Structures are given as C-alpha cells and as structure tokens.
Amino acid sequence: MVDIKAFILSLFFSNILLYGIFYFFIERKIKLPLISVMLIITFFGQLVMGNWFDVLIAGTIYLYERYVIKSKKNFLVNTYLFCLLIMLFASLITSNIMSPWVSFQGTKGFDYIFIEMSIMSIIFLFLVVAYQKLKVTSWLKNNNSTLLTMLLLYVYCIALLVVVILKTIEKYSLYINIMLVFVILQTMVITILFVRDRKKKAEEFENLLYKNQLDSLKNYTEQLEKDYQSTRKFKHDYKNMLLSLRINVENQNYGELTSFLNELDDYSEKYFINSAMEVFKDLTYIKDGYLKSIFINKLQLMLNKGINCQFECRDLIDKPMIDLVDLIRILSIFLDNGIEASLETEEKRMAIGLSKTDTGLTIIIANSYCNNQESVSKLMEQGYTSKANHSGLGLTNVQEIKNKYPNLFIQYEKEEQLFTVKIIIDEGVAR
C-alpha cells in the first residue's frame, strides 16, 4: 500500500513523463497548451478511474485526429498507445528491480516513491533512446492502419485487466513476472500479425501497380494508334501542300509563297503540339515499368484535359535509390497538384524533366498557377487545404516521406505564374 500523498505525486510524475514523450514523438502536431490540458484531465481522471481512463483519452485523440484535423491516418492515437505501453513496460521493469529489496507489506511513503521514480526515469530514458534509434516514429507514420490501433489497444487493455486481477488476489511478485512475460509475448503476437497484414497489403499494392501499369500501357498504345492515323492524314495533306508550294515557286508568286509558308508553319505546329508521339518520345529512357506507367498515366491525363505539356528525359533511368512506392506517392501528389493548379490558369501548361548525373537523379515538375495561391509553408501545414472536401495532407505526406531518407531533397520555387518542384535523389548518400 502506498501513502496517498506519495501516490498522487507518483501519478502526476508518471503523467508528465507520458505526455512529455508523447509531445516529443508526435513532433508537436498537437499544441503544447492542449497537451497541458490533456495532462491535467488525465491526472484527475486516473484518480477516479485508474489507468482505464487512458482508454478514454485514446478514443478522444482518435476522434480529434479524424474529425478535427481531418486526417485519415491513426498516427497520433497509435503513438499515444505506444507511449502507454512504454510507460507500462518501464513500470514493470522498475517493480521487478525493486521487488527483491522492498517488502510489499505495510505503507510505502515518499522514500519508496522517489527511488521508484528515479529508477523508472532511467529505464524510461533508455526505452526512449531505443525508440529513437529504431526510428519507431517513422514506422508509426508509415504503418498507421486501424488494425495496428486495435492491436495496441487490445494489448494495453488486457495488460490492465491482468494487473487488476493479480492485485486483487495480492500476488504482487507473481504479478510482476507474469506481466513481463505477458507484455513480451503479446508484443511478439502483434509483430507477427502486423507483419502478415503488411505483407498482404504490399501484395495488394503490387497488384494495383501492375494493373495501373497495364492500363497506362493500354492508353499509351491507343493514343499512339490515333496519332498514327493522324500522321497518315498529315502526310497526305503535306503532299498537297508541297504541290501548291511548287506551283507558287514555278509561277514566281513570292507574295503568296510567303503567306503559304506561314500557313504551313502554323498547320505543322498545331499538329505536332501535344502529339502523343512528341510528348511520350522520351519515355523509352525510363527502364522501370512502374515509374514509366505513372508518367504515362499522368501525361495522358494532361492531354485529355487540354494541358500544354512537355516531357523530357535524355538519360537512362533505372531503379531509384529510395523505395519505389514512396517515389510514386511523391510524384503522384506533385503531378496531381500541378494538373489541378494549371487547369485554373489560362496557359494550362506543365513541364516535366528527368536527368541523371554521377551524383544521382533529379526530377523537375513545373506548372502554371494563379498568383493568389497560398505559400508553400502554409500548404504544408497538416490539415490545411484551399479546396472543399480535401483533407489537405498532400504536402505533409511528402514531408513525412522525405524525413525517411537522408538522400532525398525537395526544393520548391514560386515565380510569377510558375510553380516548380525539384526532387533530388542523391545516390552518394546511404539510405
């Protein structure tokens, strides 16, 4: 039994540790004043309901993430549940260390609490350092499914239930050992289930990429067939034009000749501009099928929407030095944003360029845009959007992916009516 004042001090200290590390892990996505309010509410809630109140807080964070900041991910709630498990694990290890030296009989005062808090702080710091070294924050950002949320919540609730039962029958030493074994086993179960789920989703995503690749190649082939028919018509028209040109030369009608040449030039330009054969010609340099398919798909979309698009790639492009799925996600976001922005302008133009050097790969995407668009820093704020029914997570998703790779650099540049994104993948830096 613990003295009530010592217990209150211990409880408040534990909540400071919990919310301090939660605030650090979520990279300040929740403002500090709100974190402070959550800490106080949790403290008083635990005085009434014990650690079961943490489940209510987890549910509140889930609702906040889903309906306030309008995120479809579970990063905040998963991080909170992970922090709760770290606290539980640190508490169990502390109790296991102290159990041979401390009797569980009688009332424990401030000396016991101070020793417990000191040992727990050291263990907690060690677990946090391990958390950082293993890059768990990045892992949680990329694995933010509802399945993981349910698994973490399940382990925490079952652990609390076992604690209540063992404390009720006053089997304290047994409770410590059982809980340690339980947490370790449940962690292994979660890992196995989650790895299987991720493998299944990876296979589904692979199949989706393959289907999209086939669809893109089908559209590409159909467009080339249309252009081939147009080329035959152009060849026929061109012969007639050359015949008229020859007659004008023979008759020395130089005035009409100049006018005719200008008309011929305009006719040729109208034909060749945005011709699929002209736009797609450099795609042969991209050797990765999935990377090629994303460009085919988006270029085809630009042509269908009447966007004046240019694509240039004169170097052989093979496997990128970052995960291909992440690169496709980044390209999809920037290309979709560029298409939307360019459609709002009179010019409706986009340009894409890829180049390979000894140091790495550079991808440039430029599009026309209206000058009234927000700044890049504003657009990168989580939850911000200038469009109705959008979650506003495009550029924040890009930033999260970028943080995973030390060799990935993204630069933004806004000039008058031209927005440019430069993606640099440095092959001289380790992943």
Tab-separated table of N, CA, C and O in Angstrom, residues 313-397:
chain	number	residue	atom	x	y	z
A	313	CYS	N	13.444	13.591	-71.039
A	313	CYS	CA	14.339	12.678	-70.322
A	313	CYS	C	15.321	12.107	-71.336
A	313	CYS	O	14.921	11.367	-72.226
A	314	ARG	N	16.568	12.469	-71.217
A	314	ARG	CA	17.578	12.027	-72.184
A	314	ARG	C	18.621	11.101	-71.565
A	314	ARG	O	19.610	10.769	-72.206
A	315	ASP	N	18.406	10.707	-70.298
A	315	ASP	CA	19.316	9.787	-69.613
A	315	ASP	C	18.564	8.528	-69.225
A	315	ASP	O	17.359	8.568	-68.922
A	316	LEU	N	19.258	7.408	-69.207
A	316	LEU	CA	18.634	6.151	-68.802
A	316	LEU	C	18.311	6.196	-67.315
A	316	LEU	O	19.190	6.452	-66.484
A	317	ILE	N	17.046	5.956	-66.979
A	317	ILE	CA	16.597	5.989	-65.591
A	317	ILE	C	16.183	4.586	-65.181
A	317	ILE	O	15.266	4.003	-65.755
A	318	ASP	N	16.862	4.047	-64.178
A	318	ASP	CA	16.551	2.696	-63.701
A	318	ASP	C	15.957	2.784	-62.302
A	318	ASP	O	15.262	3.733	-61.991
A	319	LYS	N	16.255	1.831	-61.446
A	319	LYS	CA	15.705	1.806	-60.094
A	319	LYS	C	16.204	3.009	-59.294
A	319	LYS	O	17.404	3.274	-59.252
A	320	PRO	N	15.294	3.754	-58.642
A	320	PRO	CA	15.726	4.880	-57.808
A	320	PRO	C	16.356	4.386	-56.510
A	320	PRO	O	16.146	3.239	-56.104
A	321	MET	N	17.114	5.273	-55.849
A	321	MET	CA	17.793	4.901	-54.612
A	321	MET	C	16.926	5.143	-53.376
A	321	MET	O	17.447	5.263	-52.264
A	322	ILE	N	15.619	5.241	-53.570
A	322	ILE	CA	14.682	5.228	-52.458
A	322	ILE	C	13.595	4.218	-52.813
A	322	ILE	O	13.537	3.742	-53.951
A	323	ASP	N	12.756	3.890	-51.849
A	323	ASP	CA	11.691	2.919	-52.105
A	323	ASP	C	10.806	3.408	-53.249
A	323	ASP	O	10.347	4.553	-53.259
A	324	LEU	N	10.585	2.533	-54.225
A	324	LEU	CA	9.830	2.908	-55.424
A	324	LEU	C	8.408	3.367	-55.085
A	324	LEU	O	7.886	4.315	-55.683
A	325	VAL	N	7.780	2.707	-54.099
A	325	VAL	CA	6.414	3.082	-53.703
A	325	VAL	C	6.386	4.512	-53.184
A	325	VAL	O	5.489	5.300	-53.516
A	326	ASP	N	7.379	4.881	-52.370
A	326	ASP	CA	7.437	6.243	-51.829
A	326	ASP	C	7.645	7.265	-52.944
A	326	ASP	O	7.048	8.342	-52.926
A	327	LEU	N	8.511	6.936	-53.906
A	327	LEU	CA	8.745	7.861	-55.019
A	327	LEU	C	7.472	8.050	-55.846
A	327	LEU	O	7.134	9.177	-56.253
A	328	ILE	N	6.748	6.952	-56.096
A	328	ILE	CA	5.497	7.045	-56.862
A	328	ILE	C	4.469	7.882	-56.110
A	328	ILE	O	3.744	8.682	-56.701
A	329	ARG	N	4.414	7.727	-54.782
A	329	ARG	CA	3.490	8.540	-53.979
A	329	ARG	C	3.828	10.029	-54.103
A	329	ARG	O	2.937	10.869	-54.272
A	330	ILE	N	5.121	10.349	-54.025
A	330	ILE	CA	5.547	11.754	-54.133
A	330	ILE	C	5.202	12.309	-55.506
A	330	ILE	O	4.642	13.407	-55.633
A	331	LEU	N	5.538	11.552	-56.557
A	331	LEU	CA	5.267	12.014	-57.922
A	331	LEU	C	3.767	12.193	-58.155
A	331	LEU	O	3.342	13.172	-58.783
A	332	SER	N	2.965	11.265	-57.644
A	332	SER	CA	1.514	11.361	-57.820
A	332	SER	C	0.971	12.633	-57.183
A	332	SER	O	0.126	13.326	-57.765
A	333	ILE	N	1.454	12.953	-55.983
A	333	ILE	CA	0.984	14.156	-55.290
A	333	ILE	C	1.352	15.408	-56.068
A	333	ILE	O	0.512	16.277	-56.327
A	334	PHE	N	2.627	15.514	-56.484
A	334	PHE	CA	3.076	16.719	-57.187
A	334	PHE	C	2.426	16.849	-58.567
A	334	PHE	O	2.060	17.951	-58.997
A	335	LEU	N	2.282	15.724	-59.281
A	335	LEU	CA	1.675	15.778	-60.612
A	335	LEU	C	0.189	16.117	-60.528
A	335	LEU	O	-0.317	16.927	-61.308
A	336	ASP	N	-0.516	15.509	-59.567
A	336	ASP	CA	-1.944	15.824	-59.395
A	336	ASP	C	-2.135	17.285	-58.997
A	336	ASP	O	-3.035	17.966	-59.504
A	337	ASN	N	-1.294	17.766	-58.062
A	337	ASN	CA	-1.383	19.172	-57.657
A	337	ASN	C	-1.101	20.102	-58.837
A	337	ASN	O	-1.760	21.132	-59.014
A	338	GLY	N	-0.083	19.726	-59.654
A	338	GLY	CA	0.274	20.538	-60.810
A	338	GLY	C	-0.841	20.596	-61.839
A	338	GLY	O	-1.119	21.652	-62.424
A	339	ILE	N	-1.488	19.452	-62.071
A	339	ILE	CA	-2.601	19.404	-63.032
A	339	ILE	C	-3.748	20.292	-62.548
A	339	ILE	O	-4.304	21.081	-63.316
A	340	GLU	N	-4.109	20.171	-61.264
A	340	GLU	CA	-5.191	20.982	-60.712
A	340	GLU	C	-4.873	22.469	-60.808
A	340	GLU	O	-5.732	23.281	-61.185
A	341	ALA	N	-3.628	22.834	-60.460
A	341	ALA	CA	-3.243	24.254	-60.468
A	341	ALA	C	-3.208	24.815	-61.886
A	341	ALA	O	-3.662	25.937	-62.137
A	342	SER	N	-2.686	24.037	-62.829
A	342	SER	CA	-2.563	24.540	-64.201
A	342	SER	C	-3.930	24.713	-64.868
A	342	SER	O	-4.112	25.607	-65.699
A	343	LEU	N	-4.899	23.875	-64.500
A	343	LEU	CA	-6.240	23.992	-65.078
A	343	LEU	C	-6.935	25.288	-64.662
A	343	LEU	O	-7.897	25.714	-65.312
A	344	GLU	N	-6.462	25.900	-63.572
A	344	GLU	CA	-7.050	27.156	-63.105
A	344	GLU	C	-6.467	28.369	-63.824
A	344	GLU	O	-6.886	29.494	-63.565
A	345	THR	N	-5.497	28.153	-64.715
A	345	THR	CA	-4.845	29.260	-65.416
A	345	THR	C	-5.242	29.263	-66.891
A	345	THR	O	-5.736	28.267	-67.424
A	346	GLU	N	-4.984	30.383	-67.544
A	346	GLU	CA	-5.254	30.474	-68.986
A	346	GLU	C	-4.238	29.672	-69.787
A	346	GLU	O	-4.572	29.072	-70.804
A	347	GLU	N	-2.966	29.663	-69.340
A	347	GLU	CA	-1.913	28.981	-70.107
A	347	GLU	C	-2.075	27.462	-70.105
A	347	GLU	O	-1.805	26.789	-71.085
A	348	LYS	N	-2.483	26.916	-68.959
A	348	LYS	CA	-2.633	25.459	-68.803
A	348	LYS	C	-1.392	24.733	-69.305
A	348	LYS	O	-1.441	23.941	-70.247
A	349	ARG	N	-0.281	24.964	-68.658
A	349	ARG	CA	0.956	24.326	-69.115
A	349	ARG	C	1.687	23.636	-67.970
A	349	ARG	O	1.650	24.078	-66.826
A	350	MET	N	2.343	22.529	-68.334
A	350	MET	CA	3.167	21.783	-67.390
A	350	MET	C	4.410	21.278	-68.109
A	350	MET	O	4.370	21.008	-69.318
A	351	ALA	N	5.491	21.148	-67.352
A	351	ALA	CA	6.739	20.613	-67.907
A	351	ALA	C	7.347	19.657	-66.881
A	351	ALA	O	7.370	19.954	-65.681
A	352	ILE	N	7.809	18.525	-67.383
A	352	ILE	CA	8.440	17.510	-66.525
A	352	ILE	C	9.792	17.177	-67.122
A	352	ILE	O	9.904	16.929	-68.328
A	353	GLY	N	10.814	17.165	-66.289
A	353	GLY	CA	12.153	16.834	-66.766
A	353	GLY	C	12.861	15.885	-65.820
A	353	GLY	O	12.782	16.046	-64.597
A	354	LEU	N	13.538	14.877	-66.366
A	354	LEU	CA	14.342	13.947	-65.567
A	354	LEU	C	15.759	13.954	-66.106
A	354	LEU	O	15.976	13.928	-67.332
A	355	SER	N	16.727	13.982	-65.206
A	355	SER	CA	18.123	13.930	-65.624
A	355	SER	C	18.925	13.105	-64.622
A	355	SER	O	18.627	13.100	-63.428
A	356	LYS	N	19.917	12.395	-65.125
A	356	LYS	CA	20.745	11.521	-64.295
A	356	LYS	C	22.186	12.009	-64.370
A	356	LYS	O	22.708	12.255	-65.463
A	357	THR	N	22.805	12.166	-63.214
A	357	THR	CA	24.213	12.555	-63.158
A	357	THR	C	24.982	11.527	-62.343
A	357	THR	O	24.410	10.547	-61.857
A	358	ASP	N	26.264	11.770	-62.164
A	358	ASP	CA	27.078	10.853	-61.364
A	358	ASP	C	26.636	10.846	-59.904
A	358	ASP	O	26.836	9.862	-59.189
A	359	THR	N	26.048	11.956	-59.465
A	359	THR	CA	25.656	12.059	-58.054
A	359	THR	C	24.255	11.538	-57.787
A	359	THR	O	23.923	11.201	-56.652
A	360	GLY	N	23.402	11.483	-58.809
A	360	GLY	CA	22.052	10.985	-58.555
A	360	GLY	C	21.038	11.388	-59.605
A	360	GLY	O	21.383	11.770	-60.725
A	361	LEU	N	19.763	11.323	-59.213
A	361	LEU	CA	18.641	11.577	-60.105
A	361	LEU	C	17.948	12.884	-59.718
A	361	LEU	O	17.719	13.144	-58.534
A	362	THR	N	17.628	13.688	-60.720
A	362	THR	CA	16.893	14.938	-60.496
A	362	THR	C	15.606	14.912	-61.312
A	362	THR	O	15.627	14.605	-62.508
A	363	ILE	N	14.491	15.220	-60.654
A	363	ILE	CA	13.185	15.293	-61.313
A	363	ILE	C	12.623	16.690	-61.088
A	363	ILE	O	12.523	17.142	-59.942
A	364	ILE	N	12.260	17.369	-62.175
A	364	ILE	CA	11.701	18.713	-62.081
A	364	ILE	C	10.278	18.702	-62.622
A	364	ILE	O	10.027	18.196	-63.719
A	365	ILE	N	9.349	19.242	-61.851
A	365	ILE	CA	7.955	19.364	-62.267
A	365	ILE	C	7.562	20.834	-62.146
A	365	ILE	O	7.653	21.414	-61.061
A	366	ALA	N	7.169	21.432	-63.248
A	366	ALA	CA	6.776	22.845	-63.253
A	366	ALA	C	5.379	22.991	-63.829
A	366	ALA	O	5.006	22.270	-64.755
A	367	ASN	N	4.620	23.893	-63.272
A	367	ASN	CA	3.266	24.133	-63.778
A	367	ASN	C	2.868	25.594	-63.604
A	367	ASN	O	3.382	26.293	-62.718
A	368	SER	N	1.986	26.052	-64.472
A	368	SER	CA	1.431	27.403	-64.316
A	368	SER	C	0.475	27.403	-63.133
A	368	SER	O	-0.111	26.378	-62.793
A	369	TYR	N	0.337	28.538	-62.472
A	369	TYR	CA	-0.551	28.624	-61.317
A	369	TYR	C	-1.038	30.060	-61.163
A	369	TYR	O	-0.459	31.000	-61.712
A	370	CYS	N	-2.128	30.216	-60.420
A	370	CYS	CA	-2.671	31.554	-60.140
A	370	CYS	C	-1.881	32.188	-58.999
A	370	CYS	O	-1.548	31.513	-58.023
A	371	ASN	N	-1.623	33.464	-59.102
A	371	ASN	CA	-0.813	34.152	-58.095
A	371	ASN	C	-1.468	34.228	-56.727
A	371	ASN	O	-0.818	34.545	-55.748
A	372	ASN	N	-2.764	33.927	-56.655
A	372	ASN	CA	-3.446	34.042	-55.367
A	372	ASN	C	-3.307	32.784	-54.516
A	372	ASN	O	-3.902	32.688	-53.450
A	373	GLN	N	-2.525	31.786	-54.970
A	373	GLN	CA	-2.346	30.566	-54.190
A	373	GLN	C	-1.509	30.841	-52.945
A	373	GLN	O	-0.675	31.728	-52.914
A	374	GLU	N	-1.737	30.028	-51.898
A	374	GLU	CA	-1.046	30.221	-50.635
A	374	GLU	C	0.436	29.872	-50.761
A	374	GLU	O	0.868	29.217	-51.710
A	375	SER	N	1.213	30.303	-49.756
A	375	SER	CA	2.640	29.997	-49.737
A	375	SER	C	2.847	28.513	-49.484
A	375	SER	O	1.968	27.823	-48.970
A	376	VAL	N	4.043	28.017	-49.827
A	376	VAL	CA	4.348	26.591	-49.645
A	376	VAL	C	4.280	26.208	-48.175
A	376	VAL	O	3.749	25.158	-47.804
A	377	SER	N	4.815	27.060	-47.296
A	377	SER	CA	4.816	26.758	-45.861
A	377	SER	C	3.391	26.616	-45.325
A	377	SER	O	3.106	25.774	-44.484
A	378	LYS	N	2.472	27.439	-45.853
A	378	LYS	CA	1.071	27.356	-45.439
A	378	LYS	C	0.434	26.056	-45.923
A	378	LYS	O	-0.289	25.380	-45.195
A	379	LEU	N	0.725	25.690	-47.177
A	379	LEU	CA	0.159	24.474	-47.750
A	379	LEU	C	0.664	23.219	-47.047
A	379	LEU	O	-0.003	22.184	-47.053
A	380	MET	N	1.873	23.299	-46.440
A	380	MET	CA	2.456	22.129	-45.797
A	380	MET	C	1.944	21.918	-44.384
A	380	MET	O	2.262	20.917	-43.750
A	381	GLU	N	1.130	22.843	-43.867
A	381	GLU	CA	0.558	22.650	-42.543
A	381	GLU	C	-0.463	21.526	-42.590
A	381	GLU	O	-1.311	21.482	-43.467
A	382	GLN	N	-0.368	20.594	-41.631
A	382	GLN	CA	-1.271	19.443	-41.625
A	382	GLN	C	-2.709	19.905	-41.460
A	382	GLN	O	-3.037	20.685	-40.580
A	383	GLY	N	-3.585	19.402	-42.348
A	383	GLY	CA	-4.991	19.727	-42.266
A	383	GLY	C	-5.397	20.925	-43.079
A	383	GLY	O	-6.574	21.161	-43.297
A	384	TYR	N	-4.394	21.755	-43.554
A	384	TYR	CA	-4.772	22.941	-44.323
A	384	TYR	C	-5.120	22.548	-45.753
A	384	TYR	O	-4.460	21.717	-46.366
A	385	THR	N	-6.146	23.145	-46.297
A	385	THR	CA	-6.494	22.961	-47.701
A	385	THR	C	-7.269	24.172	-48.178
A	385	THR	O	-7.996	24.796	-47.415
A	386	SER	N	-7.079	24.493	-49.441
A	386	SER	CA	-7.831	25.598	-50.041
A	386	SER	C	-9.011	25.080	-50.845
A	386	SER	O	-9.731	25.829	-51.456
A	387	LYS	N	-9.205	23.754	-50.857
A	387	LYS	CA	-10.267	23.142	-51.651
A	387	LYS	C	-11.291	22.485	-50.745
A	387	LYS	O	-10.942	21.937	-49.709
A	388	ALA	N	-12.531	22.500	-51.160
A	388	ALA	CA	-13.583	21.851	-50.376
A	388	ALA	C	-13.435	20.342	-50.455
A	388	ALA	O	-13.014	19.792	-51.467
A	389	ASN	N	-13.779	19.663	-49.360
A	389	ASN	CA	-13.755	18.191	-49.283
A	389	ASN	C	-12.372	17.604	-49.480
A	389	ASN	O	-12.228	16.465	-49.905
A	390	HIS	N	-11.334	18.369	-49.197
A	390	HIS	CA	-9.973	17.843	-49.244
A	390	HIS	C	-9.420	17.811	-47.828
A	390	HIS	O	-9.689	18.687	-47.022
A	391	SER	N	-8.581	16.792	-47.548
A	391	SER	CA	-8.008	16.678	-46.208
A	391	SER	C	-6.775	17.543	-46.045
A	391	SER	O	-6.316	17.771	-44.938
A	392	GLY	N	-6.165	18.020	-47.136
A	392	GLY	CA	-5.029	18.916	-47.031
A	392	GLY	C	-3.750	18.238	-46.591
A	392	GLY	O	-2.897	18.847	-45.963
A	393	LEU	N	-3.606	16.933	-46.881
A	393	LEU	CA	-2.454	16.202	-46.391
A	393	LEU	C	-1.411	15.939	-47.459
A	393	LEU	O	-0.467	15.227	-47.221
A	394	GLY	N	-1.581	16.494	-48.680
A	394	GLY	CA	-0.661	16.184	-49.761
A	394	GLY	C	0.779	16.500	-49.444
A	394	GLY	O	1.641	15.617	-49.421
A	395	LEU	N	1.082	17.772	-49.171
A	395	LEU	CA	2.466	18.169	-48.940
A	395	LEU	C	2.983	17.693	-47.590
A	395	LEU	O	4.192	17.496	-47.435
A	396	THR	N	2.089	17.505	-46.604
A	396	THR	CA	2.561	16.953	-45.331
A	396	THR	C	2.965	15.491	-45.514
A	396	THR	O	3.919	15.026	-44.892
A	397	ASN	N	2.247	14.772	-46.383
A	397	ASN	CA	2.645	13.394	-46.697
A	397	ASN	C	4.012	13.360	-47.355
A	397	ASN	O	4.850	12.492	-47.067
